[in-house]
Short mmCIF file of C-alpha atoms in Angstrom, two decimals:
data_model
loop_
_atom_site.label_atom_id
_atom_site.label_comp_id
_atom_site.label_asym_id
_atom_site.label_seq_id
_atom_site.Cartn_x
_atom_site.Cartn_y
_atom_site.Cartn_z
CA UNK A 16 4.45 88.01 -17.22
CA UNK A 17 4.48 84.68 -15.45
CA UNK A 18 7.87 85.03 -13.97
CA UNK A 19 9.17 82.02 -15.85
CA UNK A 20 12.55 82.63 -17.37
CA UNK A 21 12.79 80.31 -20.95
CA UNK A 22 15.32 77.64 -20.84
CA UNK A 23 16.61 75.21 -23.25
CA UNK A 24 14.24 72.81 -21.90
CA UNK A 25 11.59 74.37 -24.17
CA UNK A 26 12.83 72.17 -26.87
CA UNK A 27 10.95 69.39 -25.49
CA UNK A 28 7.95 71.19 -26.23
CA UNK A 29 7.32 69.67 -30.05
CA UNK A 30 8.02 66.36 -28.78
CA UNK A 31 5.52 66.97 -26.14
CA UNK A 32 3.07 68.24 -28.81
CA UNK A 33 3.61 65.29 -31.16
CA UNK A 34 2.88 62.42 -28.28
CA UNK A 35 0.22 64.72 -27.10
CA UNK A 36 -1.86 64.61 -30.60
CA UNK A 37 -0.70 61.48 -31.39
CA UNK A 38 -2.97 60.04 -28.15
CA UNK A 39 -5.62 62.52 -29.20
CA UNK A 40 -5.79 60.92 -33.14
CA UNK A 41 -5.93 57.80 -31.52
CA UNK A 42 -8.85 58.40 -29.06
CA UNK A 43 -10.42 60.32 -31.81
CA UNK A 44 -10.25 57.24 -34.25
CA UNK A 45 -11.58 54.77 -32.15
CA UNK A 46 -14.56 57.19 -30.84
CA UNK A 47 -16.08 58.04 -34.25
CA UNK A 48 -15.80 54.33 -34.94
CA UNK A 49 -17.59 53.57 -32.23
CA UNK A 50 -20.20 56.34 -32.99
CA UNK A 51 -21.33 54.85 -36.07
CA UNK A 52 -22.45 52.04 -34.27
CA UNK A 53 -23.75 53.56 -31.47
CA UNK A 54 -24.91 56.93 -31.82
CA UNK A 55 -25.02 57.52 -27.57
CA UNK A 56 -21.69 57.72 -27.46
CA UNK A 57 -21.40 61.41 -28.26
CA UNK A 58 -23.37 61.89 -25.27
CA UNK A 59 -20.85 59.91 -23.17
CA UNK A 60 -17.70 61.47 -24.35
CA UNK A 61 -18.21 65.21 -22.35
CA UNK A 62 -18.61 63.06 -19.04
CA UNK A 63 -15.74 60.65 -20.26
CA UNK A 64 -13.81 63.70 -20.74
CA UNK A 65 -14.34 64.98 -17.44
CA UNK A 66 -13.53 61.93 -15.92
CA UNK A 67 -10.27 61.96 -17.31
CA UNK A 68 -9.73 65.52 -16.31
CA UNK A 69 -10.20 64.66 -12.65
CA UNK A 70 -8.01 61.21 -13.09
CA UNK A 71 -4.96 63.52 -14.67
CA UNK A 72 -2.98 65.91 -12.97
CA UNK A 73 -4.55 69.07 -13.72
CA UNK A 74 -5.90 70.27 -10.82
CA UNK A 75 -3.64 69.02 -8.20
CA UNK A 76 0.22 67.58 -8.72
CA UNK A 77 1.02 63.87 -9.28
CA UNK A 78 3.05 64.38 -5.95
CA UNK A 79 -0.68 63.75 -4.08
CA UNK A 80 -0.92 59.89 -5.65
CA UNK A 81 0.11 57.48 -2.92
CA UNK A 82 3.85 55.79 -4.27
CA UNK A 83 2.51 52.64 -4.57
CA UNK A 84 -0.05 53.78 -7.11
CA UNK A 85 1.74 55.65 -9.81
CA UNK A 86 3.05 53.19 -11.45
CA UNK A 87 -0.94 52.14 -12.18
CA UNK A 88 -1.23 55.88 -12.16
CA UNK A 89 1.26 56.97 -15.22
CA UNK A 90 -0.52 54.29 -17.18
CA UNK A 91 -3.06 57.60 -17.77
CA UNK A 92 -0.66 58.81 -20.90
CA UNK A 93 -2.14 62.32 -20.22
CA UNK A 94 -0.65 62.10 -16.26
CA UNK A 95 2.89 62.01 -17.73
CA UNK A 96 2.17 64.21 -20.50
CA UNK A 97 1.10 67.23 -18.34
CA UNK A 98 3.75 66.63 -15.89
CA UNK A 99 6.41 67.01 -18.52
CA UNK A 100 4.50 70.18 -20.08
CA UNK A 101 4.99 71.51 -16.14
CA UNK A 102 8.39 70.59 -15.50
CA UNK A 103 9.52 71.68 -19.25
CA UNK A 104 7.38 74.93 -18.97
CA UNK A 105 6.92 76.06 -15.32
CA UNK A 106 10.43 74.31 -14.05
CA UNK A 107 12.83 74.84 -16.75
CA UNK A 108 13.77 71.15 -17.03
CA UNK A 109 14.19 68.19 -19.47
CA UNK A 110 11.57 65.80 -18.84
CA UNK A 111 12.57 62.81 -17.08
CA UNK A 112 12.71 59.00 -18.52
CA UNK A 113 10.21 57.96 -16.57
CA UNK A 114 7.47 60.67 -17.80
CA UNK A 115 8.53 60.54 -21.70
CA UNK A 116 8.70 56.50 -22.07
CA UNK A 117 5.35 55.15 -20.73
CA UNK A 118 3.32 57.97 -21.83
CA UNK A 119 5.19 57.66 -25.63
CA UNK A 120 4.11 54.13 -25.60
CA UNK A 121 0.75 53.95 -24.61
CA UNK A 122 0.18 57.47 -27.00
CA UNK A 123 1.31 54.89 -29.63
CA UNK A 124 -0.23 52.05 -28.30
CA UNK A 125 -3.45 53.96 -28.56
CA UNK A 126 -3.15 55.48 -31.87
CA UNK A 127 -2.37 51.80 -33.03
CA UNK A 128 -5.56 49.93 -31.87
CA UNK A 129 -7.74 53.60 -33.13
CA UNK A 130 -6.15 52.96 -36.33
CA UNK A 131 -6.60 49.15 -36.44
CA UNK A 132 -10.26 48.80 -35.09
CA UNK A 133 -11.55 51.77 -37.55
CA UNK A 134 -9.64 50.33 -40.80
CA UNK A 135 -11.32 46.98 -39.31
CA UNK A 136 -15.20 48.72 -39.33
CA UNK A 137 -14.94 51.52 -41.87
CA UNK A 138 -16.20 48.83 -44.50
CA UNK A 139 -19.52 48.88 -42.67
CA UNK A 140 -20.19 52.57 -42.46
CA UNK A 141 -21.84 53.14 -45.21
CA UNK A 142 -24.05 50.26 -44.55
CA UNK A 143 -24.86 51.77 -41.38
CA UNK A 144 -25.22 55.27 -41.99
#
């Protein structure tokens, strides 16, 4: 329908899945943490959430960020993330290096401190609730 012939490169696709909820758990963790203390923040995340909408590549391609930016720019673990899901799906190639290994590591990075800083609080919930 789409034109797009499948390719081998599909393969990627659960590994691009797994990084790709293992950011979102870690966002997640560290959000509902953070709403137990402060109940605003469920009215912040929509317009957080837009923000980062309009900071990743989803509307235009990474191509427009100025050279000496992306390196700042990939930092974004969903920038890398949706340019691999477009090269893997729309390009039938194997995501590079440079897309899978910072986004990977902050995905972790972030799941990490979401799990850390809500087993560090969850003793209070109940206190607080």
């Amino acid at each position: 329908y789409y034109r797009v012939a499948p390719s081998f490169a599909l393969l990627w696709l659960p590994f691009l899945i797994v990084v790709q909820v293992t950011l979102a758990v870690g966002v997640v963790l560290f959000t509902s943490a953070l709403n137990v203390f402060f109940r605003d923040i469920r009215f912040a995340i929509p317009l957080a959430v837009q923000l980062w909408m309009y900071a990743s590549p989803i509307i235009y391609p990474s191509s427009m960020v100025p050279a000496r930016l992306r390196t700042l720019y990939y930092l974004n673990p969903v920038a890398g993330l949706i340019d691999a899901y477009r090269t893997t799906i729309l390009y039938g190639r194997s995501p590079t290096l440079e897309d899978l290994v910072p986004m990977t590591v902050v995905s972790v990075v972030v799941l990490l401190a979401g799990f850390l800083f809500f087993k560090h609080v969850d003793w209070q919930f109940a206190d607080v609730i």
